[in-house]
Amino acid sequence: MDEVKELVNDIKNGNVKPIYFLMGEEPYYIDKISDFIESTILQEEERGFNQIILYGRDVTVEDIVSNAKRYPMMAEYQVVIVKEAQDLSRSIEKLATYAENPQPTTVLVINYKYKKIDKRKGLYKTLKKTGVVYESKKLYENQVADWIRRVLSPKKYAISPKAAQMLVEFLGTDLSKINNELEKLQIILPEGTQITPEHIEQNIGISKDYNNFELRKAIGERDTSKIFKIINYFAENPKDNPMVVTVSLLFNFFSQLLHFHGLNDKSPRSVASALKINPYFVNEYINAAHNFPMRKVSKVVAILREFDVKGKGVGSNAVPQGDLLKELMVRILN
């Protein structure tokens, strides 16, 4: 995020590079940077003649170079944006020749999503000298809640830890999806609001009481009644609560619990740092550790591996996922 801010500030300050090669697994920032360049470099009246949008599936590298070598008409720059450039992965190295001596009046933007070029080859080395290479890396799940807070803060919104965790568990690490939901909330809620689980439930449709976050907490507390209320809800709403997601999240939880048992320093600050979790959730791990000794945690991890396979249909095609989840809970609690 800091790298993106620096790149944007450079452009705002007139430090414009002839090539921006935007690559990586996370498309959110690739789109953000590309859209910023598209709306910033040229004045609106200059774009008709000087801004070109190309798509990787429709062009060759030679076509891109041909467009990039044109001169702007009545403007300081022309902007050439290549979207879905990953479709040119087999021939993208041909761009190295142009990158060695790029047209100084062209701003060429390459959106190379979900992939990255080989850093050992000529194109990458040349781009680092003459342009900007930005790699947009996928965030780990434990980093996304902090990203949500950082996105909301300058917009004068806050979010509770539980609400942020609900979004992560429901939407995963897809930053574009999460941002879309946050933008909807910002339209509905006034500035200065702290987004709560109730806001998430009312406006996005994620249940604040029947979700994987609450299931994990109930298991850690061995609250059998609450566990099976949540599991029954999941069984009635399987599309919104796929078993493969539940098993994956529980596997991560018990793996972290195994790590917790091995810590010498179990102070809240040390636990939060070691497990890479928000301090808000530390007590949840402390309580779960009392109810699940290390030997039991190891057994649960093995059980979750078994049910991960079953949940994907291996050896249990005829068994409803709701029944599998109930069996899983019984195995975990026994």
XYZ file of C-alpha atoms in Angstrom, residues 10-310:
301
model
C 5.341 10.668 -8.024
C 2.825 10.992 -10.866
C 1.003 13.836 -9.091
C 4.352 15.632 -8.737
C 5.069 15.311 -12.458
C 7.598 12.468 -12.179
C 6.017 10.402 -14.953
C 7.770 7.310 -16.299
C 7.460 6.074 -19.900
C 6.435 2.527 -18.859
C 4.426 1.168 -15.945
C 4.476 -2.614 -15.821
C 1.873 -3.692 -13.262
C 1.921 -7.400 -12.446
C 1.044 -9.893 -9.746
C -1.554 -12.101 -8.111
C -3.674 -9.317 -6.571
C -5.569 -7.398 -9.282
C -6.997 -4.731 -6.949
C -3.966 -2.426 -6.925
C -3.183 -3.083 -10.587
C -6.634 -1.747 -11.458
C -6.314 1.167 -9.034
C -2.976 2.348 -10.452
C -4.067 1.857 -14.054
C -7.341 3.738 -13.473
C -5.445 6.560 -11.752
C -3.097 6.967 -14.719
C -6.023 6.758 -17.145
C -7.848 9.594 -15.374
C -4.861 11.775 -14.422
C -2.110 12.091 -17.047
C -4.254 13.714 -19.729
C -6.891 16.410 -19.559
C -10.338 15.248 -20.595
C -10.176 17.134 -23.887
C -6.809 15.517 -24.744
C -7.934 11.921 -24.332
C -9.838 11.558 -27.591
C -6.662 11.669 -29.693
C -4.056 10.675 -27.155
C -5.420 7.850 -25.022
C -5.586 4.307 -26.371
C -6.965 1.222 -24.599
C -5.780 -2.145 -25.917
C -6.557 -5.690 -24.798
C -3.972 -8.454 -24.700
C -6.212 -11.009 -26.398
C -6.723 -8.692 -29.410
C -3.190 -7.419 -30.071
C 0.425 -8.510 -30.439
C 3.472 -7.022 -28.744
C 4.307 -5.498 -32.129
C 0.903 -3.732 -32.148
C 1.606 -2.321 -28.682
C 5.029 -1.033 -29.731
C 3.581 0.509 -32.910
C 1.003 2.442 -30.862
C 3.578 3.421 -28.242
C 5.888 4.952 -30.873
C 3.269 7.415 -32.070
C 3.570 11.076 -31.106
C 0.897 12.891 -29.102
C -1.399 15.386 -30.801
C -1.567 18.784 -29.090
C -0.644 17.279 -25.710
C 2.519 16.605 -23.731
C 1.890 12.856 -23.581
C -0.090 10.080 -25.133
C -1.248 7.229 -22.868
C -1.397 3.624 -24.060
C -3.010 1.178 -21.634
C -2.871 -2.562 -22.274
C -5.436 -4.465 -20.231
C -5.355 -8.239 -19.692
C -1.749 -8.239 -20.930
C -1.217 -11.648 -19.312
C -2.779 -13.067 -22.488
C 0.532 -12.131 -24.132
C 2.664 -14.120 -21.667
C 4.266 -16.234 -24.401
C 5.568 -13.216 -26.286
C 5.822 -10.474 -23.645
C 9.645 -10.661 -23.581
C 9.602 -9.065 -27.057
C 8.707 -5.819 -25.304
C 12.302 -5.635 -24.003
C 13.575 -4.006 -27.207
C 11.087 -1.131 -26.875
C 11.746 -0.881 -23.128
C 15.455 -0.236 -23.816
C 14.578 3.006 -25.597
C 10.951 3.956 -24.870
C 9.191 6.898 -26.479
C 9.580 9.710 -23.907
C 6.220 11.274 -24.825
C 4.306 8.005 -24.329
C 3.090 6.605 -21.023
C 2.702 2.878 -21.617
C 0.762 0.967 -18.940
C 0.850 -2.838 -18.991
C -1.723 -4.614 -16.783
C -0.285 -8.106 -16.349
C -2.676 -9.686 -13.847
C -2.382 -12.951 -11.907
C 1.135 -13.544 -13.241
C 4.586 -11.999 -13.107
C 7.429 -11.871 -15.574
C 10.684 -13.739 -14.982
C 12.962 -11.415 -13.005
C 16.031 -13.167 -14.418
C 15.238 -12.184 -18.011
C 15.927 -9.102 -20.056
C 12.495 -7.462 -19.954
C 12.382 -7.188 -16.170
C 15.959 -5.897 -15.930
C 15.361 -3.298 -18.641
C 12.043 -2.152 -17.170
C 13.697 -1.555 -13.809
C 16.094 0.869 -15.523
C 13.701 2.780 -17.771
C 10.286 2.456 -16.154
C 8.373 1.216 -13.120
C 7.688 -2.411 -12.263
C 5.040 -2.865 -9.588
C 4.264 -6.317 -8.208
C 0.878 -6.595 -6.522
C 1.122 -9.439 -4.036
C -1.812 -11.359 -2.604
C -2.391 -10.585 1.054
C -2.412 -13.377 3.594
C -5.727 -13.851 5.343
C -4.347 -12.507 8.616
C -3.354 -9.261 6.866
C -6.722 -8.432 5.313
C -8.510 -7.124 8.428
C -5.707 -4.581 8.934
C -5.968 -3.640 5.229
C -9.712 -3.003 5.712
C -8.981 -0.640 8.599
C -6.316 1.195 6.602
C -8.674 1.639 3.638
C -11.497 2.975 5.834
C -9.420 5.303 8.043
C -8.782 8.147 5.536
C -12.460 8.011 4.605
C -13.362 8.677 8.263
C -14.810 5.257 9.012
C -13.763 2.627 11.547
C -14.651 -1.041 11.848
C -14.837 -3.396 14.814
C -12.479 -6.406 14.805
C -15.398 -8.843 14.643
C -16.999 -7.000 11.695
C -13.688 -7.000 9.798
C -13.254 -10.714 10.512
C -16.780 -11.425 9.230
C -15.912 -9.783 5.909
C -12.676 -11.740 5.603
C -14.321 -15.063 6.399
C -17.212 -14.442 3.998
C -15.299 -12.833 1.109
C -11.827 -14.314 1.579
C -8.789 -12.303 0.475
C -10.326 -10.835 -2.694
C -9.655 -7.120 -2.088
C -11.875 -5.991 -4.964
C -14.909 -7.813 -3.539
C -14.221 -6.508 -0.052
C -13.765 -2.955 -1.320
C -17.057 -3.138 -3.236
C -18.889 -4.080 -0.043
C -17.114 -1.347 1.929
C -18.137 1.225 -0.675
C -21.775 0.118 -0.339
C -21.562 0.606 3.421
C -20.034 4.072 2.978
C -22.995 5.090 0.826
C -25.452 3.934 3.495
C -23.648 4.957 6.692
C -22.584 8.526 7.648
C -18.947 9.529 8.056
C -17.556 8.808 11.496
C -19.446 5.519 11.834
C -17.786 2.471 13.313
C -18.957 -0.442 11.191
C -20.328 -3.205 13.420
C -21.419 -6.821 12.887
C -25.011 -5.537 12.869
C -24.204 -3.220 9.923
C -22.620 -6.160 8.089
C -25.642 -8.381 8.708
C -28.235 -5.755 7.782
C -26.547 -4.419 4.640
C -24.413 -7.250 3.256
C -26.388 -10.266 4.394
C -23.720 -12.034 6.446
C -25.264 -13.416 9.631
C -23.591 -11.998 12.729
C -24.565 -15.050 14.814
C -24.300 -17.908 12.324
C -20.927 -17.727 10.643
C -17.545 -19.443 10.760
C -16.186 -16.849 13.172
C -18.891 -17.687 15.736
C -18.523 -21.418 15.065
C -14.802 -21.253 15.748
C -15.419 -19.365 18.993
C -18.129 -21.812 20.102
C -15.841 -24.795 19.423
C -13.052 -23.178 21.422
C -15.490 -22.740 24.325
C -16.972 -26.233 23.807
C -20.417 -24.616 23.678
C -22.264 -27.624 22.232
C -25.660 -25.941 22.003
C -24.309 -22.972 20.019
C -22.140 -25.219 17.810
C -25.072 -27.278 16.615
C -27.336 -24.225 16.152
C -24.700 -22.833 13.767
C -24.180 -26.189 12.031
C -27.938 -26.576 11.491
C -28.017 -23.080 9.974
C -25.122 -24.039 7.668
C -26.970 -27.230 6.664
C -30.041 -25.162 5.710
C -27.947 -22.591 3.796
C -25.189 -24.665 2.141
C -24.559 -22.254 -0.751
C -23.682 -19.406 1.610
C -21.719 -21.679 3.943
C -19.743 -24.221 1.898
C -18.173 -26.961 3.952
C -14.787 -26.617 2.262
C -14.508 -23.050 3.609
C -15.562 -24.045 7.123
C -13.060 -26.914 7.253
C -10.273 -24.701 5.906
C -10.889 -21.996 8.507
C -11.084 -24.529 11.340
C -7.872 -26.143 10.119
C -6.130 -22.751 10.273
C -7.537 -22.146 13.756
C -6.367 -25.469 15.192
C -2.989 -25.140 13.463
C -2.567 -21.789 15.206
C -3.731 -23.381 18.463
C -0.996 -25.983 18.081
C 1.468 -23.111 17.638
C 0.013 -21.430 20.739
C 0.667 -24.520 22.871
C 4.308 -24.420 21.815
C 4.869 -20.791 22.846
C 7.023 -20.081 25.868
C 5.636 -16.568 26.300
C 1.838 -16.660 26.376
C 1.294 -12.997 27.243
C -1.396 -11.389 25.029
C 1.086 -9.186 23.148
C 3.454 -12.089 22.457
C 0.592 -14.377 21.343
C -0.811 -11.761 18.974
C 2.628 -11.254 17.440
C 3.473 -14.959 17.148
C 0.115 -16.018 15.696
C -0.234 -12.834 13.597
C -3.712 -12.138 14.939
C -5.485 -9.060 16.250
C -4.991 -8.761 20.044
C -8.802 -8.653 20.278
C -8.885 -12.407 19.539
C -6.124 -13.554 21.912
C -8.519 -14.569 24.714
C -10.308 -16.821 22.246
C -7.088 -18.807 21.793
C -6.356 -18.857 25.521
C -9.829 -20.268 26.252
C -9.569 -22.810 23.440
C -6.163 -23.961 24.682
C -7.687 -24.787 28.093
C -10.377 -26.877 26.419
C -8.117 -28.500 23.828
C -4.756 -29.742 25.149
C -1.926 -30.143 22.658
C -2.498 -33.876 22.121
C -6.192 -33.275 21.388
C -5.364 -30.407 19.010
C -3.073 -32.733 17.030
C -5.914 -35.248 16.717
C -8.336 -32.524 15.588
C -5.913 -31.372 12.884
C -5.808 -34.961 11.571
C -9.625 -35.163 11.676
C -9.912 -31.909 9.721
C -7.567 -33.259 7.039
C -9.839 -36.304 6.726
C -13.001 -34.190 6.419
C -11.368 -31.798 3.978
C -11.116 -34.753 1.589
C -14.659 -35.913 2.367
